[in-house]
Amino acid sequence: MHFKKDFVFGTATSSYQIEGAHNEGGRTPSIWDMFCDIDGRVFEKHNGDVACDHYHRYEEDIKHIKKLGVDTYRFSIAWPRIFPAKGEYNPEGMAFYKNLALCLREEGIKPAVTIYHWDLPMWAHEEGGWVNRESVDWFLDYAKVCFEELDDIVDSWITHNEPWCAGFLGYHVGVHAPGHRDMNEAVRAVHHILLSHGKAVELLKREMTSTTPIGITLNLSPMYAKTDSANDRLAMNNADGYSNRWFLDPVFKGEYPVDMMNLFSKYVHNFDFIQPGDMETISTACDFFGINFYSRGIVEFNAANDFLKADAYSDYEKTGMGWDIAPNEFKDLIRRLRAEYTDLPIYITENGAAFDDVLENGEVHDDNRIDYVRQHLEAVSDLNDEGMNIQGYYLWSLMDNFEWSFGYEKRFGILYIDFETQERIWKDSAKWYAGVIADHKAKHADSVEA
Ligand code: FCB
């Protein structure tokens, strides 16, 4: 594999998954604190109270980031640290992120900042959360102070991480906070999340005339039909609509896919929450497009399912999440995005894998994770040879952390965390990734080519 000189290597985390310090610095609960408290929602009732204690150990963590040699580090801001109550700005919360960004810069690491990675403040949830259109204004107030306080020390902004998870997993499937199971709510929540994205982009670029690149990150899973039958292809179409097109079409085409509106209309009896001008706002031009890629989907027809689909058996090799390892399908996905959706520079803002790591004599030999990351980096390299313009790659994750409903059971990190002692231990994958980056830098050290 080979990358242009200015290709950026990074690693990523998110606030609730690593910070801990859940009641310090003025922070109030988010929907994830509440969700973790409900029996049966999160593996062994784990929660983010302590997590990786990053809030207190960020200096040590930056040393690890520096040692990896990455160009950039993607983290997210916890909204309830910034607005612990409605309309109440908390400068102490902001100071944490300002300091974090400054410390990273001092080490020559570019901060890539996600504004919303799922920790909606409880005060917002209590007023309806994302289902309430006012959430767009609450988010804008929050985004505005982030821009005002941090824009000069942040290298790129990501408005939202994976609206599919925040919207559909949170309000339709119910396996993420707030744990609702209501398609009507879910479609509205997604609309308001996307609208808040578009408005934040307008705010930063038009009103504040900032030149800091801003974009959104979608999680995309290319969908395949089990067989070529008309039934299975219909299932595939619907799975693609649910996971991909419901997000891609509004962001890049300014419209929701009509076939999916029809399908959803069983639960969504009118679409009047889409107000004049909304779709133009949602499709406001960004500077880049962020993609989180983990796996593909394979589906078959199932008449008993609302959307006529069910996961089909797959004989692919799997990660510790049971997800198919699918670097070729990753290539299909990017080619399709180029053909059907966008010419924007692409960043892979997350890619990585959980495996059942074994810590032995202070070492973790995670060859499986190295293979996974290598295959996807090779895919990025091949895609760029085809002119696909992928400008960077963020490995998920810097360290093992709170993996949402799976708690601390699933380990995605390249640093192993001993959650008893908070010791950070380099897995083989971290050493390997540092080597890939060092080789890349050495290769380009004397070259003048871009
Ligand atoms: C993504 C999330 C991230 C992490 C990875 C494994 O969906 O953005 O927080 O949980 O999956």
CSV table of C-alpha atoms and ligand atoms in Angstrom, one decimal:
chain,number,residue,atom,x,y,z
A,1,MET,CA,0.0,0.0,0.0
A,2,HIS,CA,1.1,3.5,-0.6
A,3,PHE,CA,-0.3,6.9,0.1
A,4,LYS,CA,0.4,10.5,-1.1
A,5,LYS,CA,2.5,12.6,1.1
A,6,ASP,CA,-0.4,14.7,2.4
A,7,PHE,CA,-2.6,11.7,3.2
A,8,VAL,CA,-3.5,11.9,6.9
A,9,PHE,CA,-3.4,9.0,9.4
A,10,GLY,CA,-5.4,9.3,12.5
A,11,THR,CA,-7.2,7.6,15.3
A,12,ALA,CA,-10.6,8.3,16.8
A,13,THR,CA,-12.6,8.2,20.1
A,14,SER,CA,-15.7,9.8,21.5
A,15,SER,CA,-16.5,11.6,24.7
A,16,TYR,CA,-18.9,9.2,26.5
A,17,GLN,CA,-16.9,6.2,25.5
A,18,ILE,CA,-13.6,7.3,27.1
A,19,GLU,CA,-13.9,10.3,29.4
A,20,GLY,CA,-15.5,9.1,32.6
A,21,ALA,CA,-15.7,12.0,35.2
A,22,HIS,CA,-19.5,11.8,34.6
A,23,ASN,CA,-20.3,14.3,37.4
A,24,GLU,CA,-17.2,16.5,37.3
A,25,GLY,CA,-16.5,19.9,35.8
A,26,GLY,CA,-20.2,20.8,35.8
A,27,ARG,CA,-21.3,17.9,33.6
A,28,THR,CA,-24.9,16.7,34.0
A,29,PRO,CA,-26.3,13.4,32.7
A,30,SER,CA,-26.9,12.5,29.1
A,31,ILE,CA,-29.3,10.0,27.6
A,32,TRP,CA,-26.5,7.4,27.8
A,33,ASP,CA,-26.1,7.8,31.6
A,34,MET,CA,-29.9,7.3,31.8
A,35,PHE,CA,-29.9,4.3,29.4
A,36,CYS,CA,-27.1,2.6,31.2
A,37,ASP,CA,-29.1,2.7,34.4
A,38,ILE,CA,-32.0,0.7,32.9
A,39,ASP,CA,-31.8,-3.0,33.6
A,40,GLY,CA,-31.0,-5.1,30.6
A,41,ARG,CA,-30.0,-2.4,28.2
A,42,VAL,CA,-26.2,-2.5,28.5
A,43,PHE,CA,-24.0,-5.6,28.9
A,44,GLU,CA,-23.8,-6.3,32.7
A,45,LYS,CA,-25.1,-2.8,33.3
A,46,HIS,CA,-21.8,-1.2,32.5
A,47,ASN,CA,-21.7,2.6,32.2
A,48,GLY,CA,-19.5,5.5,31.3
A,49,ASP,CA,-19.0,6.8,34.9
A,50,VAL,CA,-15.3,6.1,34.7
A,51,ALA,CA,-14.7,4.6,31.3
A,52,CYS,CA,-11.0,5.1,30.4
A,53,ASP,CA,-10.8,8.0,32.8
A,54,HIS,CA,-9.5,10.1,29.9
A,55,TYR,CA,-10.8,13.3,31.5
A,56,HIS,CA,-8.0,13.0,34.1
A,57,ARG,CA,-5.5,11.1,32.0
A,58,TYR,CA,-5.7,13.0,28.7
A,59,GLU,CA,-2.0,14.1,29.0
A,60,GLU,CA,-0.9,10.5,29.2
A,61,ASP,CA,-3.2,9.7,26.3
A,62,ILE,CA,-1.8,12.5,24.2
A,63,LYS,CA,1.7,11.0,24.7
A,64,HIS,CA,0.4,7.7,23.3
A,65,ILE,CA,-1.1,9.5,20.4
A,66,LYS,CA,2.1,11.3,19.8
A,67,LYS,CA,4.1,8.1,19.9
A,68,LEU,CA,1.8,6.5,17.4
A,69,GLY,CA,2.9,9.2,15.0
A,70,VAL,CA,-0.6,10.0,13.7
A,71,ASP,CA,-1.2,13.4,12.0
A,72,THR,CA,-4.6,13.8,13.5
A,73,TYR,CA,-6.8,12.8,16.4
A,74,ARG,CA,-10.6,12.7,16.2
A,75,PHE,CA,-12.5,13.2,19.4
A,76,SER,CA,-16.0,14.4,20.3
A,77,ILE,CA,-17.3,17.1,22.7
A,78,ALA,CA,-19.8,16.1,25.4
A,79,TRP,CA,-22.8,18.4,25.0
A,80,PRO,CA,-23.8,18.1,28.7
A,81,ARG,CA,-20.4,19.5,29.7
A,82,ILE,CA,-21.0,22.6,27.6
A,83,PHE,CA,-24.7,23.1,28.4
A,84,PRO,CA,-25.4,21.2,31.7
A,85,ALA,CA,-28.9,22.8,31.7
A,86,LYS,CA,-31.0,24.5,29.0
A,87,GLY,CA,-29.5,27.8,28.1
A,88,GLU,CA,-26.8,27.5,30.7
A,89,TYR,CA,-23.3,27.7,29.2
A,90,ASN,CA,-20.6,26.1,31.3
A,91,PRO,CA,-17.1,27.5,30.5
A,92,GLU,CA,-15.5,24.9,32.7
A,93,GLY,CA,-16.6,22.2,30.3
A,94,MET,CA,-15.3,24.1,27.3
A,95,ALA,CA,-12.0,24.6,29.0
A,96,PHE,CA,-11.4,20.9,29.0
A,97,TYR,CA,-11.7,20.7,25.2
A,98,LYS,CA,-9.8,23.9,24.7
A,99,ASN,CA,-6.9,22.5,26.7
A,100,LEU,CA,-7.1,19.2,25.0
A,101,ALA,CA,-7.0,20.8,21.5
A,102,LEU,CA,-4.1,23.0,22.5
A,103,CYS,CA,-2.1,20.2,24.0
A,104,LEU,CA,-2.6,18.2,20.8
A,105,ARG,CA,-1.5,21.1,18.6
A,106,GLU,CA,1.6,21.6,20.7
A,107,GLU,CA,2.5,18.0,19.8
A,108,GLY,CA,1.8,18.7,16.1
A,109,ILE,CA,-1.4,16.6,16.1
A,110,LYS,CA,-4.4,18.1,14.3
A,111,PRO,CA,-7.7,18.0,16.3
A,112,ALA,CA,-10.7,16.8,14.3
A,113,VAL,CA,-13.7,17.5,16.4
A,114,THR,CA,-17.1,15.8,16.3
A,115,ILE,CA,-19.8,18.0,17.9
A,116,TYR,CA,-22.4,15.2,18.5
A,117,HIS,CA,-21.4,11.7,19.2
A,118,TRP,CA,-24.7,10.7,20.9
A,119,ASP,CA,-24.5,12.1,24.4
A,120,LEU,CA,-27.6,14.2,24.2
A,121,PRO,CA,-28.2,16.1,27.5
A,122,MET,CA,-31.0,14.7,29.6
A,123,TRP,CA,-32.6,18.2,29.8
A,124,ALA,CA,-33.0,18.1,26.0
A,125,HIS,CA,-34.4,14.5,26.1
A,126,GLU,CA,-36.9,15.6,28.7
A,127,GLU,CA,-38.3,18.1,26.3
A,128,GLY,CA,-38.6,15.4,23.5
A,129,GLY,CA,-35.0,15.1,22.4
A,130,TRP,CA,-34.4,14.9,18.7
A,131,VAL,CA,-38.1,14.2,18.1
A,132,ASN,CA,-38.8,17.8,19.0
A,133,ARG,CA,-37.9,20.3,16.3
A,134,GLU,CA,-36.6,22.7,18.9
A,135,SER,CA,-33.6,20.3,19.2
A,136,VAL,CA,-32.3,22.0,16.1
A,137,ASP,CA,-32.1,25.3,17.9
A,138,TRP,CA,-30.6,23.7,21.0
A,139,PHE,CA,-27.9,22.1,18.9
A,140,LEU,CA,-27.2,25.3,17.1
A,141,ASP,CA,-26.6,27.2,20.4
A,142,TYR,CA,-24.3,24.4,21.4
A,143,ALA,CA,-22.4,24.3,18.0
A,144,LYS,CA,-22.1,28.1,18.1
A,145,VAL,CA,-20.2,28.3,21.3
A,146,CYS,CA,-18.0,25.4,20.1
A,147,PHE,CA,-17.2,27.4,17.0
A,148,GLU,CA,-16.7,30.6,18.9
A,149,GLU,CA,-14.4,29.1,21.4
A,150,LEU,CA,-12.5,26.5,19.4
A,151,ASP,CA,-12.6,27.2,15.7
A,152,ASP,CA,-9.1,28.7,15.6
A,153,ILE,CA,-7.5,25.6,17.2
A,154,VAL,CA,-9.6,22.9,15.5
A,155,ASP,CA,-8.5,21.5,12.1
A,156,SER,CA,-11.8,20.1,11.0
A,157,TRP,CA,-15.4,19.9,12.3
A,158,ILE,CA,-17.7,17.0,12.1
A,159,THR,CA,-21.3,18.0,12.9
A,160,HIS,CA,-22.8,14.6,13.6
A,161,ASN,CA,-21.5,11.1,14.0
A,162,GLU,CA,-23.7,8.4,12.4
A,163,PRO,CA,-27.2,9.8,12.4
A,164,TRP,CA,-28.4,6.3,11.5
A,165,CYS,CA,-27.3,5.1,15.0
A,166,ALA,CA,-28.5,8.2,16.8
A,167,GLY,CA,-31.8,8.2,15.0
A,168,PHE,CA,-32.7,4.6,14.0
A,169,LEU,CA,-30.9,2.6,16.7
A,170,GLY,CA,-31.9,5.1,19.3
A,171,TYR,CA,-35.6,5.7,18.4
A,172,HIS,CA,-36.6,2.8,16.2
A,173,VAL,CA,-34.6,-0.3,17.1
A,174,GLY,CA,-34.2,0.8,20.7
A,175,VAL,CA,-30.8,-0.7,21.3
A,176,HIS,CA,-29.2,2.7,21.8
A,177,ALA,CA,-30.2,5.6,24.0
A,178,PRO,CA,-32.9,6.7,24.5
A,179,GLY,CA,-34.1,3.2,23.7
A,180,HIS,CA,-37.4,4.0,22.0
A,181,ARG,CA,-39.1,1.7,19.5
A,182,ASP,CA,-41.1,4.0,17.3
A,183,MET,CA,-40.5,4.5,13.6
A,184,ASN,CA,-42.5,7.7,13.5
A,185,GLU,CA,-40.3,9.2,16.2
A,186,ALA,CA,-37.2,7.8,14.5
A,187,VAL,CA,-37.9,9.5,11.1
A,188,ARG,CA,-38.5,12.8,12.8
A,189,ALA,CA,-35.4,12.5,15.0
A,190,VAL,CA,-33.3,11.8,11.9
A,191,HIS,CA,-34.8,14.8,10.1
A,192,HIS,CA,-34.0,17.1,13.0
A,193,ILE,CA,-30.5,15.7,13.3
A,194,LEU,CA,-29.8,16.3,9.6
A,195,LEU,CA,-31.4,19.7,9.7
A,196,SER,CA,-29.2,20.7,12.7
A,197,HIS,CA,-26.2,19.5,10.6
A,198,GLY,CA,-27.1,21.7,7.7
A,199,LYS,CA,-27.8,24.7,9.9
A,200,ALA,CA,-24.5,24.3,11.7
A,201,VAL,CA,-22.6,24.2,8.4
A,202,GLU,CA,-24.4,27.4,7.3
A,203,LEU,CA,-23.6,29.0,10.6
A,204,LEU,CA,-19.9,28.2,10.4
A,205,LYS,CA,-19.3,29.0,6.8
A,206,ARG,CA,-21.8,31.8,6.0
A,207,GLU,CA,-22.4,33.6,9.2
A,208,MET,CA,-19.0,33.1,10.9
A,209,THR,CA,-17.1,33.0,7.5
A,210,SER,CA,-14.8,30.4,8.9
A,211,THR,CA,-12.6,28.4,6.5
A,212,THR,CA,-12.2,25.4,8.8
A,213,PRO,CA,-13.4,22.4,6.8
A,214,ILE,CA,-16.7,21.0,8.1
A,215,GLY,CA,-18.6,17.9,7.2
A,216,ILE,CA,-20.8,15.1,8.5
A,217,THR,CA,-19.9,11.4,9.2
A,218,LEU,CA,-22.3,8.7,8.0
A,219,ASN,CA,-21.9,5.0,8.8
A,220,LEU,CA,-22.5,3.1,5.6
A,221,SER,CA,-23.0,-0.6,4.9
A,222,PRO,CA,-23.2,-1.7,1.4
A,223,MET,CA,-26.1,-4.2,1.1
A,224,TYR,CA,-26.2,-7.4,-0.9
A,225,ALA,CA,-29.0,-9.8,-1.8
A,226,LYS,CA,-28.7,-13.4,-0.8
A,227,THR,CA,-29.9,-14.5,-4.2
A,228,ASP,CA,-30.7,-12.8,-7.5
A,229,SER,CA,-34.5,-13.4,-7.0
A,230,ALA,CA,-36.9,-10.5,-7.3
A,231,ASN,CA,-37.8,-11.0,-3.6
A,232,ASP,CA,-34.2,-10.9,-2.3
A,233,ARG,CA,-33.4,-7.9,-4.5
A,234,LEU,CA,-36.4,-6.1,-3.0
A,235,ALA,CA,-35.1,-6.9,0.5
A,236,MET,CA,-31.7,-5.5,-0.6
A,237,ASN,CA,-33.2,-2.3,-1.9
A,238,ASN,CA,-35.1,-1.7,1.3
A,239,ALA,CA,-32.1,-2.5,3.5
A,240,ASP,CA,-30.0,-0.1,1.4
A,241,GLY,CA,-32.8,2.5,1.8
A,242,TYR,CA,-32.9,2.1,5.5
A,243,SER,CA,-29.2,2.1,6.2
A,244,ASN,CA,-27.7,4.2,3.4
A,245,ARG,CA,-30.1,6.1,1.1
A,246,TRP,CA,-32.2,7.6,3.9
A,247,PHE,CA,-29.1,9.6,4.8
A,248,LEU,CA,-27.2,10.0,1.6
A,249,ASP,CA,-30.1,11.2,-0.5
A,250,PRO,CA,-31.0,14.2,1.8
A,251,VAL,CA,-27.4,15.2,2.4
A,252,PHE,CA,-26.3,15.0,-1.3
A,253,LYS,CA,-29.5,15.3,-3.3
A,254,GLY,CA,-31.8,17.3,-0.9
A,255,GLU,CA,-34.6,14.7,-0.9
A,256,TYR,CA,-35.7,11.6,0.9
A,257,PRO,CA,-36.0,8.4,-1.2
A,258,VAL,CA,-39.7,8.1,-2.1
A,259,ASP,CA,-39.7,4.3,-2.1
A,260,MET,CA,-38.7,4.5,1.6
A,261,MET,CA,-41.2,7.2,2.4
A,262,ASN,CA,-43.8,4.8,1.1
A,263,LEU,CA,-42.5,2.0,3.2
A,264,PHE,CA,-42.2,4.1,6.3
A,265,SER,CA,-45.7,5.6,5.8
A,266,LYS,CA,-47.2,2.5,7.6
A,267,TYR,CA,-45.9,4.3,10.7
A,268,VAL,CA,-45.3,7.8,9.6
A,269,HIS,CA,-48.7,9.1,8.6
A,270,ASN,CA,-47.6,12.4,7.3
A,271,PHE,CA,-44.4,14.1,6.5
A,272,ASP,CA,-45.3,17.6,7.4
A,273,PHE,CA,-42.3,17.8,9.8
A,274,ILE,CA,-40.3,18.5,6.6
A,275,GLN,CA,-40.8,22.2,6.3
A,276,PRO,CA,-40.1,24.4,3.3
A,277,GLY,CA,-36.4,25.0,2.9
A,278,ASP,CA,-35.4,22.1,5.2
A,279,MET,CA,-34.1,20.0,2.4
A,280,GLU,CA,-32.0,22.8,0.9
A,281,THR,CA,-30.5,23.4,4.4
A,282,ILE,CA,-29.7,19.7,4.9
A,283,SER,CA,-28.0,19.5,1.5
A,284,THR,CA,-25.9,22.6,2.1
A,285,ALA,CA,-22.4,22.0,0.6
A,286,CYS,CA,-19.8,20.7,3.0
A,287,ASP,CA,-16.0,20.6,2.6
A,288,PHE,CA,-15.5,16.9,3.0
A,289,PHE,CA,-17.5,13.7,3.6
A,290,GLY,CA,-16.7,11.4,6.5
A,291,ILE,CA,-17.5,7.7,6.3
A,292,ASN,CA,-17.4,5.1,9.1
A,293,PHE,CA,-17.0,1.7,7.6
A,294,TYR,CA,-17.1,-1.6,9.5
A,295,SER,CA,-18.9,-4.2,7.5
A,296,ARG,CA,-21.3,-5.1,4.7
A,297,GLY,CA,-24.9,-6.4,5.0
A,298,ILE,CA,-26.4,-9.4,3.3
A,299,VAL,CA,-30.2,-9.8,3.4
A,300,GLU,CA,-33.0,-12.0,2.1
A,301,PHE,CA,-36.8,-11.4,1.7
A,302,ASN,CA,-38.9,-11.8,4.8
A,303,ALA,CA,-42.6,-11.1,4.4
A,304,ALA,CA,-43.0,-10.9,8.2
A,305,ASN,CA,-40.7,-7.9,8.5
A,306,ASP,CA,-42.1,-4.4,8.0
A,307,PHE,CA,-39.4,-3.6,5.4
A,308,LEU,CA,-39.5,-7.1,4.0
A,309,LYS,CA,-35.9,-7.9,4.9
A,310,ALA,CA,-34.0,-10.1,7.2
A,311,ASP,CA,-30.3,-10.7,7.7
A,312,ALA,CA,-29.1,-13.7,5.6
A,313,TYR,CA,-26.5,-16.2,6.5
A,314,SER,CA,-23.0,-15.2,5.4
A,315,ASP,CA,-20.0,-17.5,5.3
A,316,TYR,CA,-17.5,-14.5,5.5
A,317,GLU,CA,-14.9,-14.4,8.1
A,318,LYS,CA,-16.1,-12.2,11.0
A,319,THR,CA,-14.8,-9.8,13.7
A,320,GLY,CA,-15.5,-10.1,17.4
A,321,MET,CA,-18.8,-8.3,16.8
A,322,GLY,CA,-19.9,-11.0,14.3
A,323,TRP,CA,-19.6,-8.5,11.5
A,324,ASP,CA,-18.4,-9.7,8.0
A,325,ILE,CA,-14.9,-8.6,7.1
A,326,ALA,CA,-15.5,-7.1,3.7
A,327,PRO,CA,-12.8,-4.9,2.3
A,328,ASN,CA,-13.9,-5.6,-1.3
A,329,GLU,CA,-17.4,-4.4,-0.5
A,330,PHE,CA,-15.9,-1.3,1.0
A,331,LYS,CA,-14.4,-0.6,-2.4
A,332,ASP,CA,-17.8,-1.2,-4.0
A,333,LEU,CA,-19.3,1.3,-1.6
A,334,ILE,CA,-16.8,4.1,-2.3
A,335,ARG,CA,-17.1,3.6,-6.1
A,336,ARG,CA,-20.8,3.9,-5.8
A,337,LEU,CA,-20.6,7.1,-3.7
A,338,ARG,CA,-18.4,8.5,-6.4
A,339,ALA,CA,-20.7,7.5,-9.2
A,340,GLU,CA,-24.0,8.4,-7.5
A,341,TYR,CA,-23.4,11.0,-4.8
A,342,THR,CA,-20.4,13.2,-4.4
A,343,ASP,CA,-17.0,14.4,-5.5
A,344,LEU,CA,-16.2,15.8,-2.1
A,345,PRO,CA,-12.9,14.7,-0.5
A,346,ILE,CA,-13.6,11.6,1.6
A,347,TYR,CA,-12.2,10.8,5.0
A,348,ILE,CA,-12.6,7.4,6.5
A,349,THR,CA,-13.4,8.8,10.0
A,350,GLU,CA,-13.7,5.3,11.5
A,351,ASN,CA,-12.6,1.8,10.6
A,352,GLY,CA,-11.4,-0.9,12.9
A,353,ALA,CA,-12.5,-4.1,14.6
A,354,ALA,CA,-13.2,-5.7,18.0
A,355,PHE,CA,-11.7,-9.1,18.7
A,356,ASP,CA,-11.4,-11.2,21.8
A,357,ASP,CA,-8.0,-9.9,22.9
A,358,VAL,CA,-5.8,-11.9,25.3
A,359,LEU,CA,-3.4,-10.0,27.5
A,360,GLU,CA,-0.4,-12.2,28.3
A,361,ASN,CA,2.8,-11.1,29.9
A,362,GLY,CA,2.0,-7.5,29.1
A,363,GLU,CA,1.4,-8.2,25.4
A,364,VAL,CA,-1.6,-8.5,23.1
A,365,HIS,CA,-0.9,-10.4,19.9
A,366,ASP,CA,-3.9,-9.1,17.9
A,367,ASP,CA,-2.8,-10.3,14.4
A,368,ASN,CA,-6.5,-10.5,13.5
A,369,ARG,CA,-6.9,-6.7,14.1
A,370,ILE,CA,-3.7,-6.0,12.1
A,371,ASP,CA,-5.1,-8.1,9.2
A,372,TYR,CA,-8.4,-6.2,9.3
A,373,VAL,CA,-6.8,-2.8,9.3
A,374,ARG,CA,-4.2,-3.8,6.7
A,375,GLN,CA,-6.9,-5.1,4.3
A,376,HIS,CA,-8.9,-1.8,4.6
A,377,LEU,CA,-5.8,0.4,4.3
A,378,GLU,CA,-4.9,-1.6,1.2
A,379,ALA,CA,-8.4,-1.0,-0.1
A,380,VAL,CA,-8.0,2.8,0.5
A,381,SER,CA,-4.7,2.7,-1.4
A,382,ASP,CA,-6.2,0.8,-4.3
A,383,LEU,CA,-9.2,3.2,-4.4
A,384,ASN,CA,-6.9,6.2,-4.5
A,385,ASP,CA,-5.1,4.6,-7.5
A,386,GLU,CA,-8.5,4.6,-9.2
A,387,GLY,CA,-8.8,8.4,-8.4
A,388,MET,CA,-11.3,8.0,-5.5
A,389,ASN,CA,-9.7,10.9,-3.5
A,390,ILE,CA,-9.7,9.5,0.0
A,391,GLN,CA,-7.6,12.0,2.0
A,392,GLY,CA,-7.3,10.3,5.4
A,393,TYR,CA,-8.0,7.4,7.6
A,394,TYR,CA,-8.9,7.3,11.3
A,395,LEU,CA,-8.5,4.0,13.1
A,396,TRP,CA,-11.3,3.2,15.5
A,397,SER,CA,-10.2,3.2,18.2
A,398,LEU,CA,-7.2,4.6,20.0
A,399,MET,CA,-8.1,2.5,23.1
A,400,ASP,CA,-10.6,0.0,24.3
A,401,ASN,CA,-13.6,1.8,25.6
A,402,PHE,CA,-17.3,1.8,26.5
A,403,GLU,CA,-18.8,0.1,23.4
A,404,TRP,CA,-22.3,1.3,23.9
A,405,SER,CA,-24.8,-1.6,24.6
A,406,PHE,CA,-21.9,-4.0,24.6
A,407,GLY,CA,-20.2,-2.2,27.5
A,408,TYR,CA,-16.6,-3.0,28.1
A,409,GLU,CA,-17.0,-6.5,26.7
A,410,LYS,CA,-16.0,-5.5,23.2
A,411,ARG,CA,-12.5,-4.2,22.6
A,412,PHE,CA,-11.8,-2.0,19.6
A,413,GLY,CA,-8.7,-0.3,20.8
A,414,ILE,CA,-5.1,-0.6,19.6
A,415,LEU,CA,-4.2,0.3,23.2
A,416,TYR,CA,-5.4,-2.3,25.6
A,417,ILE,CA,-7.0,-0.8,28.7
A,418,ASP,CA,-6.9,-2.6,32.0
A,419,PHE,CA,-10.1,-1.2,33.4
A,420,GLU,CA,-9.0,-2.0,37.0
A,421,THR,CA,-5.8,-0.1,36.9
A,422,GLN,CA,-6.4,2.2,33.9
A,423,GLU,CA,-3.1,1.0,32.5
A,424,ARG,CA,-2.7,1.6,28.8
A,425,ILE,CA,-0.8,-1.3,27.0
A,426,TRP,CA,0.2,-1.2,23.4
A,427,LYS,CA,-1.3,-4.1,21.5
A,428,ASP,CA,0.7,-5.4,18.5
A,429,SER,CA,-1.7,-3.5,16.3
A,430,ALA,CA,-0.6,-0.2,17.8
A,431,LYS,CA,3.0,-1.0,17.2
A,432,TRP,CA,2.2,-2.1,13.6
A,433,TYR,CA,0.1,1.0,12.9
A,434,ALA,CA,2.9,3.2,14.2
A,435,GLY,CA,5.2,1.3,11.8
A,436,VAL,CA,2.9,1.9,8.8
A,437,ILE,CA,2.9,5.7,9.6
A,438,ALA,CA,6.6,5.8,10.1
A,439,ASP,CA,7.3,4.0,6.8
A,440,HIS,CA,5.0,6.4,5.0
A,441,LYS,CA,6.7,9.4,6.5
A,442,ALA,CA,10.2,8.0,5.8
A,443,LYS,CA,9.2,7.4,2.2
A,444,HIS,CA,8.1,10.9,1.7
A,445,ALA,CA,10.7,12.6,3.8
A,446,ASP,CA,12.8,13.8,0.9
A,447,SER,CA,10.2,13.9,-1.8
A,448,VAL,CA,8.7,17.1,-2.9
A,449,GLU,CA,5.7,15.5,-4.6
A,450,ALA,CA,2.3,16.4,-3.1
B,1,FCB,C1,-19.5,3.3,15.5
B,1,FCB,C2,-19.4,4.4,16.5
B,1,FCB,C3,-18.3,4.3,17.5
B,1,FCB,C4,-18.0,2.9,17.8
B,1,FCB,C5,-17.8,2.0,16.6
B,1,FCB,C6,-17.4,0.6,16.9
B,1,FCB,O1,-20.8,3.0,15.1
B,1,FCB,O2,-19.4,5.6,15.9
B,1,FCB,O3,-18.6,5.1,18.6
B,1,FCB,O4,-18.9,2.4,18.7
B,1,FCB,O5,-19.0,2.0,15.9
